[in-house]
Structures are given as C-alpha cells and as structure tokens.
Amino acid sequence: MSKISRPPEPEDFGTNQSGNPYFGDIVHARLSRRAILTGGLSTVALALFGCGGSDDAAPVTTAPATPAPAEPALPANTLNFESVKRTPMLAGDDLVVPPGYRWTAVTKQGDPIGSKLGAPAFRTSAARRFDTTGAEAELQFGDNHDGMAYFPLPYGSKSSDRGLLAINHEAARAGVISGFRFTGVTATTDPATLDPAGETAMNPDVVRKQKAYHGVSVAEVYRDAAGQWQVQRDSAYARKVHADTWIAIGGPARGHAAMRTGGDPAGEQVRGTLGNCGSGATPWGTYLTCEEDCHKNYFATRELPASDARFQDPKWARYNIVSGYVRDYTWHFVDKRFDLAAEPNETNRFGWVVEIDPYDPSWQPVKRTALGRFAHENVAHLVNADKRVAFYMGDDQGFDYIYKFVTAKAMDPDNRTANRGLLDEGTLYVAKFAEDGGGEWLPLVHGQNGLTAENGFPDQASVLIWARLAADKVGATQMDRPEWLASDAASGWVYATLSNNTSRGNATAPGNSTATPRAAQAKNAMNPRDKNLHGHIIRMRDAGGNVAGTRFDWEMVVLAGTDTADTPDPANRGTIKGDAFSSPDSVMFDGWQRLWIGTDAGDALKASDWSGAGTDWSGLGNDMLLAMDTRSGQVKRFLIAPDGAEVCGTQMTADGRTLFVNIQHPGTEQPRDIPIDAMTWPDKVPVSQGGIVRSATVAITRIDGGVIGI
Ligand code: FEO
Ligand code: CA
Ligand code: CA
C-alpha cells in the first residue's frame, strides 16, 4: 500500500506526558477471576454470569436500549446470516449487507428534518452541490452522522415501528459542502486564496452553513405499510441543535471564571455544540451527545504570538491548543468566538457531554460539566440497585483514560422530569487498571488525591474543566485510544473499544522519546501490543454489582487484527474467532447478548503512515459492522461500508427487526481523499444532475421481516 503524506494528528499520539504507570500498586480485593481471553470469551467468563457467591456481580437494574426478549430463551445461533466478504479499500460506492437483508437511507445530509420548521427540500445542482443557505441548513440533517439513539414513541413504550432518532453530526466537510477544501490553511494563508468555487472562507453564510451541518438532529421516524422506514416530516419533535444554538451550562463549572467570555460574561450559556461524536441515552429518556475533537479543529491561534505563555501551559497543551494553529475550519475569520486571541476562554466551553430531551423540544439542552471536559467519545450507563446511575465514558486520544460518573442522587423511574438535575451532582472517577485483572476508580474531587490549589486545582470546577490534568495527577491508566463503551445490564459488563495506538512502546513516534516519560508507556496486560495497529476490546465490571463503587474487574475480550495471510508481522495478528476487523470504534450491546462492532480503520491507516506498519493493514479493506456473540466470542461481518466511510451509532429496535446504522463521511476518509465526483452514495444520482455523496443513517431489515440474525 502506498505511503500517505499527512502529518500525524494529536489523537494518533496523544498529549499525555504525565508518565503515569500503566499498572498500579493498588492492593485490591479480587471479586472475580482474571481471564485473558484469546479466542473470544472463555468458559471462565461464562461461569461468572451464572453462579452464586460473592464472586459474582448482582444484576443491576436498568432499562437497556434494546430489552432482552422475554421468551423463548436465546437461540443457539444468534449470528444466523451469511458473512459479508471484505471489500478492498476504495473498491465500491455502495453498502453491502448479507443476502436476505435490505437497507434504505433514512436521513441524508441536506434533507429536511421537519416541515413545520420550514425546512426546504434538498436542493443540489452540478454547479452547487449542497445548494442551500446557512439558515436553511440549520433545518436539515447535517454531515458526518456519528452517535445515535432511538427513542420509542410514545415515551415509555417499546415501540419498534415509530420513534425519534437523535443523530450526531460530528463534523461538516467544507469541500463536500462548497466544492473546495479549507484543509492546508496555514498561519500565513491569505483567506482570499480560498475561493476557487466562488465562495469564500470570509463569507459569513458559508461559515453559517458549515456550523449548521454540525450538531444534533432529532427526527421522528416510522415504519410504513411496506416495512420501509421514513421520516415523519411534519413532526412536532423535529429539531436541530447546531453550532450556533444557545445551550445552558450546568454543574460545578457553571459561572466559573474560566467559562466566561465576551459573549457570555456570566459563564452560563454557550452558543453551540461541536465535535458531536458518540452518544448515549439516560434511563429517563434523554440523549447525551459527546463533544470530542473540539479544541484542535475549530479554534485558531494564529493571531497569538508563539511566545504567549499559555502555549507552555499544560492547560492548553493537554487539550491540543498549540501555536499558529488553524485547520479545516476558518470560522475565526467571521466569528471571533473561534479566535483564541480574542476569546481565550471559549475553548473551555467545549469538550463536554450535552443533555438533550428529544421528547421535549422546548427544553433547552445543557452542557453537563460534572462529567468532565475531554475528548468525549460516548456514554454507556448502568443503574445501581439504589437507583443511582453510573455513566461510563472514554477520552479518545492515544494514552488517555476511561472515566465513570456516578450521580449523587437516585433517579426517579416514574417521573422523568424529576431527573433533569441528576447529571449536575455526583462524582467523576477515572480508571486505574491493575495488570492482574483488577482496577480502581479514582475520584476526581477537589481536595483529594493531590487535587488541591497548590497543584493548580483551586476548586471543583477547575478539576472538571481540566479533567485530563486532574486524571494525570491521580495516576490513571493510559489506554490505547478509548472509543465507545457499551453496557450489558444483565451481567454488569461494560465493553470498551481501544481503537489503536501505534505510539504504544514506540520511541520514534511523535511525542515519544527515550528521554520522556512517554517512552515508559510500554505494552501491558490492558494494552498488550506495542505499536498497536489494530486495537482491541476489553470489558470491565464493577465489583459486587455496585456500579456506584470504586473497585472493578476487567478482562480482555479480543485483540483485533487481520489473519495470518494478510499480516506479515505476527505481533499484529489478532485473536478473533471469525471474521477479521481492525480498529473497533462504535459498539452496541443488544438484547440477544450480541456486541455490534463498527470499525474506523481509516485512523489506523493514517497512523501507519509514520509507524511504518501499513502493510499489515492492507488486507482489511473498507470499514465494516460486525456482530459478536458474547457467549462464544464468535464474530461475523454483517455490513461493509462504502469507500471512505466509517460505521457508527448502531441502534436496534426492541423487537430486533431493525438495525439503524450511521455511515459517516463516505468518500472522504484519508489516506487518499476521493475526488468529490467519484462517489454519489446513497442516491446514485449522476454528478451532471447534482449527484453528491452524502452521510446518512441507514435502516437495515430482513426482507422477510424477521429478527436480525436469528
Ligand atoms: Fe469521533 Fe473518536 O471518534
Ligand atoms: Ca469514533
Ligand atoms: Ca475512530
């Protein structure tokens, strides 16, 4: 595979220079046995589910997104579909599902979310692809569909034929929207040169359109008489929360000096949400969208001199704010919020979990600062026996951490609005793993574990705004790019994808050297491969069934990787029982004990450019969705994405008959950006008629209407 010429990005190598050890000196009371599993899940692990005694976690109580079927018991074969064969990278402008299944694109970028909002129909032409104004784009589905949750209608039902889809739009591709790229802008670039398509980076409406294709769409969807999913365009629930929507700040950081700006002197309101990556839902039916890559992508520092002392301050460095930086977006030219010289605190107002009530469009979304600020990937939850709720979260950057937030108060399952303040009060923890299969949740609480004023944390808000630095201080365990987590309410296991980390044990990677603490970040039991090209999946379980507690056990589930024939270096081979994959990213646990795994191997390929390990990736082809039977560890490939796309946000209706999947950035993944005209998925309208590739949610069903995979 040819080399790519692209500088590594911070998530590839990280900003964590803390030198935290990878295993603790903690003395933990083991509550279950360690099982490093090398071919799926072992009988040891299975025994843990069922037998009694203090070794076992009591079931937690929760309402999972896809409740388990009542009867009959799970069939022996829950992967009853024909495995989809790999597609070579850049081989197809199509999406492939097994024989006997069909897909339709339900929400496509540029389509109207709701007619009551006044959203116009999708307009496109050969001359102007997303032919829309910024104001119109605020009423349309955005780009880069990522996290997603399905909320049945009516609330409290298990309806599998009508519901609300909340959909994240992680980014908006300037090139796709406007026919040209901003990528490559430098500190000295003249904005006037960015105008090959007749639009300009200085044009406020272009910027507004880009902002509008960010955020979260909430759409009502239903299954029609023919079994096809449609958007209910005249729904009263339809709405868009985008990069200019006013959002409240909740929790300890509300009103803090570091949250105040010229546009919000009180530090209580933020315009917009950005980098909306993965997501989650609360047990009271609200949506949690996770702000991930907010800091390096949007905020320009080019007006600040390199000598500015803040560039030496870990508060900025740890969040990827570096000198002379401008990137894909040029919003700072027309919106001073994104110019750090003008508004140095604006960046502190992004990187949070945002709560949105899809059932109540009148309720203002809230940034929940009690959950900490970092590159939030997604949120998975479990409910404790006492009805306190634990939320598990990953910080997606090389050598960063896994967190848990536990509410201070119990939720009220019978009064959803009574739970609206629950996420503002509680304890944020960060995970410290031990190599023998145990672990400890370390509280990030002002005054504890060195989180004191003399160490730079004068109050709890400072601990949360700079959560990465607080986690560094307490000695959390550096993991290989934590992406999604998914919880199994019946067993208490929380599955976590560690997507890849080619800087692990790699002294030549950017940010590493034999002279820095990072050189000590060698492989360990939790991250067992140097130059981890393909990633792996672990699972964690809180001790004694107490998800509010501070002890957990963990197990290796699988090492990803290609098979022997495709993998010259044995160190890169995986332990998968079944179909090969790389770079697990999005995961969802369904009611049939299956873990659905969406991949984002594009990132691994990017990283391989500078690790020199690209050939061990080459056999995998396009990104994909797979299902793992967690009882046996068997893995089967269910879907292949179109060229350039990653697979995100998988959701299943309670009846198991519909799988919703997001196809993010078809056509424009690195390493080789595909010419804009090369793909027209999913519409397949000719380019001469305005055909344009569009991110979309697809609904996958069995042609005979049956339960997927059963
Ligand atoms: Fe937005 Fe870490 O993926
Ligand atoms: Ca992801
Ligand atoms: Ca990823």
XYZ file of C-alpha atoms in Angstrom, residues 222-507:
286
model
C -41.732 5.389 11.359
C -42.056 2.139 9.524
C -44.590 2.388 6.722
C -47.033 -0.256 5.483
C -44.378 -1.644 3.181
C -41.975 -2.043 6.086
C -39.747 0.835 4.972
C -38.545 3.460 7.406
C -39.492 7.061 6.628
C -39.036 10.463 8.243
C -42.276 11.976 9.555
C -41.576 15.384 8.084
C -44.446 17.201 9.808
C -43.424 16.025 13.273
C -43.579 18.414 16.219
C -40.416 16.770 17.607
C -38.214 17.660 14.617
C -35.365 19.958 15.540
C -31.706 20.729 15.101
C -29.197 21.656 17.784
C -26.226 23.083 15.888
C -23.070 25.092 16.394
C -24.933 28.350 16.999
C -27.764 27.056 19.239
C -27.784 28.510 22.738
C -27.048 25.797 25.301
C -27.087 26.162 29.079
C -24.091 25.308 31.249
C -24.955 23.051 34.180
C -22.946 21.642 37.046
C -19.939 22.886 39.004
C -18.284 24.793 36.131
C -21.342 26.982 35.514
C -20.362 30.583 36.107
C -16.688 29.792 36.741
C -14.244 32.491 35.660
C -12.699 30.167 33.071
C -16.114 29.750 31.429
C -16.790 33.486 30.959
C -16.405 35.209 27.600
C -17.324 38.497 25.994
C -20.476 36.922 24.620
C -21.369 35.319 27.931
C -19.940 37.355 30.809
C -21.772 35.208 33.339
C -20.359 31.904 32.063
C -23.788 30.319 31.981
C -24.673 29.911 28.287
C -22.742 28.603 25.289
C -23.562 29.043 21.658
C -23.409 25.660 20.081
C -22.154 22.149 20.385
C -19.233 20.819 18.324
C -17.416 17.616 17.508
C -20.503 15.579 18.360
C -19.031 12.128 18.212
C -20.577 9.177 20.009
C -23.548 9.400 22.280
C -25.679 7.691 24.863
C -29.056 7.880 26.498
C -30.145 8.266 30.078
C -32.613 5.824 31.654
C -35.042 8.736 31.843
C -35.155 9.126 28.096
C -32.806 11.979 27.313
C -29.984 11.995 24.782
C -26.345 12.515 25.689
C -24.169 13.850 22.884
C -20.427 13.836 23.344
C -18.178 16.688 22.237
C -14.946 15.097 21.063
C -12.441 16.853 18.787
C -13.473 20.394 19.615
C -10.260 22.025 20.530
C -7.819 21.368 17.766
C -10.367 21.557 14.958
C -12.157 24.815 15.500
C -10.099 27.280 17.486
C -7.456 29.305 15.686
C -4.378 30.548 17.489
C -2.707 32.253 14.562
C -3.239 35.753 15.944
C -1.363 34.872 19.130
C 2.449 35.155 19.209
C 4.276 31.887 19.716
C 5.827 33.470 22.794
C 2.442 33.635 24.530
C 2.976 31.924 27.862
C -0.253 29.998 27.536
C 1.278 27.785 24.874
C 3.617 26.500 27.572
C 0.743 25.990 29.973
C -0.373 22.368 30.203
C -3.939 23.637 30.378
C -3.709 24.357 26.652
C -1.152 21.780 25.584
C -3.065 18.905 27.111
C -6.122 19.936 25.061
C -4.185 20.254 21.798
C -4.142 24.039 21.666
C -0.828 24.915 20.073
C 0.771 27.933 18.483
C -0.043 29.090 14.957
C -2.832 26.615 14.500
C -5.651 26.783 12.012
C -7.235 23.751 10.495
C -10.170 22.642 8.441
C -12.358 25.484 9.551
C -11.818 29.178 9.178
C -14.677 30.352 11.321
C -12.400 32.675 13.264
C -12.335 34.998 10.259
C -16.002 35.858 10.761
C -16.807 34.699 14.297
C -14.389 35.918 16.936
C -15.531 33.226 19.343
C -13.197 30.903 17.464
C -10.215 33.264 17.580
C -8.352 32.408 20.773
C -6.592 35.756 20.724
C -9.981 37.421 21.134
C -11.743 34.819 23.296
C -9.210 32.644 25.118
C -11.883 31.051 27.319
C -14.222 29.970 24.534
C -12.390 26.676 24.128
C -13.140 25.777 27.763
C -16.819 25.735 26.855
C -16.470 22.743 24.514
C -15.483 19.161 25.229
C -18.471 18.342 27.410
C -21.393 15.940 27.454
C -24.596 17.707 26.422
C -28.035 16.510 27.533
C -30.920 16.963 25.091
C -34.526 15.904 25.660
C -35.770 14.540 22.333
C -39.309 14.315 23.676
C -39.430 17.987 24.663
C -38.165 20.464 22.050
C -38.943 23.355 24.395
C -36.358 22.235 26.973
C -33.006 23.913 26.485
C -30.039 21.498 26.112
C -27.482 21.592 28.929
C -23.729 21.015 28.980
C -23.210 18.742 31.988
C -19.880 19.880 33.376
C -19.923 17.424 36.277
C -18.946 14.736 33.737
C -15.643 16.458 32.955
C -14.067 18.015 29.877
C -12.073 15.866 27.483
C -12.456 14.344 24.006
C -15.688 12.593 24.907
C -16.399 9.602 22.719
C -19.671 8.223 24.044
C -21.563 7.345 27.229
C -22.875 3.984 28.443
C -24.835 3.645 31.643
C -25.891 1.156 34.312
C -28.378 1.738 37.097
C -27.450 0.740 40.621
C -29.788 -1.184 42.902
C -30.308 2.062 44.825
C -31.186 3.831 41.551
C -28.078 5.940 41.375
C -26.794 5.854 37.820
C -23.250 5.230 36.589
C -22.131 6.682 33.246
C -19.014 5.193 31.623
C -17.001 7.367 29.206
C -13.860 7.232 27.089
C -11.417 10.000 26.193
C -10.414 9.286 22.598
C -6.771 10.124 22.366
C -3.688 7.960 22.417
C -2.691 7.256 26.045
C -5.846 8.726 27.528
C -8.351 7.455 30.027
C -11.654 5.765 30.815
C -13.935 7.613 33.220
C -17.099 6.953 35.220
C -19.569 9.455 36.637
C -21.951 8.386 39.406
C -24.949 10.521 40.255
C -25.222 11.688 43.845
C -28.942 11.079 43.904
C -31.215 8.256 42.853
C -33.223 8.564 39.693
C -36.995 8.536 39.796
C -38.127 5.989 37.196
C -41.714 7.225 37.379
C -41.116 10.935 36.871
C -38.710 11.708 34.090
C -38.667 15.451 34.575
C -37.614 14.944 38.206
C -34.299 13.627 36.859
C -33.361 16.777 34.991
C -30.778 17.927 37.503
C -29.314 14.493 38.183
C -26.258 14.957 35.980
C -25.199 18.144 37.757
C -24.338 16.461 41.037
C -22.172 13.415 41.558
C -18.638 12.061 41.456
C -16.366 11.753 38.441
C -13.869 8.898 38.600
C -11.040 7.823 36.343
C -9.934 4.223 35.872
C -6.686 2.822 37.234
C -6.167 -0.701 35.983
C -4.063 -3.419 37.573
C -2.394 -5.998 35.391
C -3.895 -8.905 37.300
C -7.426 -8.088 36.192
C -8.499 -5.706 38.916
C -8.927 -1.981 38.963
C -9.882 1.045 40.957
C -11.992 4.071 40.176
C -10.089 7.119 41.431
C -12.285 10.090 42.396
C -11.569 13.421 40.743
C -12.644 15.508 43.701
C -11.151 18.806 44.751
C -9.068 18.374 47.886
C -8.467 14.650 47.379
C -5.505 12.809 45.829
C -3.491 15.986 45.347
C -6.220 17.902 43.514
C -5.507 20.989 45.568
C -4.985 24.691 44.973
C -1.214 24.388 45.226
C -1.324 21.835 42.429
C -3.435 24.037 40.196
C -6.904 22.936 41.177
C -8.389 25.691 43.378
C -11.927 24.350 43.151
C -14.023 21.506 41.742
C -14.772 23.448 38.564
C -11.035 23.533 37.796
C -10.830 19.778 38.309
C -13.608 19.292 35.751
C -12.553 21.899 33.176
C -9.057 20.382 33.125
C -10.143 16.813 33.847
C -7.249 15.361 31.837
C -4.744 17.121 34.072
C -6.618 16.008 37.182
C -6.600 12.424 35.915
C -2.873 12.702 35.207
C -2.350 13.883 38.765
C -4.174 10.991 40.439
C -2.369 8.358 38.369
C -4.951 6.989 35.943
C -4.038 4.281 33.438
C -3.134 5.351 29.928
C -5.123 3.363 27.382
C -4.930 2.825 23.633
C -7.423 5.442 22.410
C -10.637 4.672 24.294
C -13.520 4.924 21.866
C -17.024 3.621 22.642
C -18.313 1.705 25.635
C -21.423 -0.476 25.729
C -23.103 -1.896 28.808
C -24.807 -5.238 29.404
C -27.342 -4.547 32.123
C -27.917 -8.229 32.859
C -24.325 -9.048 33.729
C -22.893 -5.636 34.558
C -20.106 -5.941 31.994
C -19.143 -2.742 30.230
C -17.356 -3.345 26.926
C -14.765 -0.794 25.832
C -13.063 -0.434 22.483
C -9.413 0.612 22.474
C -9.214 1.593 18.865
C -5.456 1.570 18.200
C -2.301 3.294 19.346
C 0.789 2.919 17.230
C 2.684 5.116 19.689
C 2.483 2.442 22.380
C 6.017 1.279 23.051
C 7.212 3.221 20.037
C 10.052 5.567 20.946
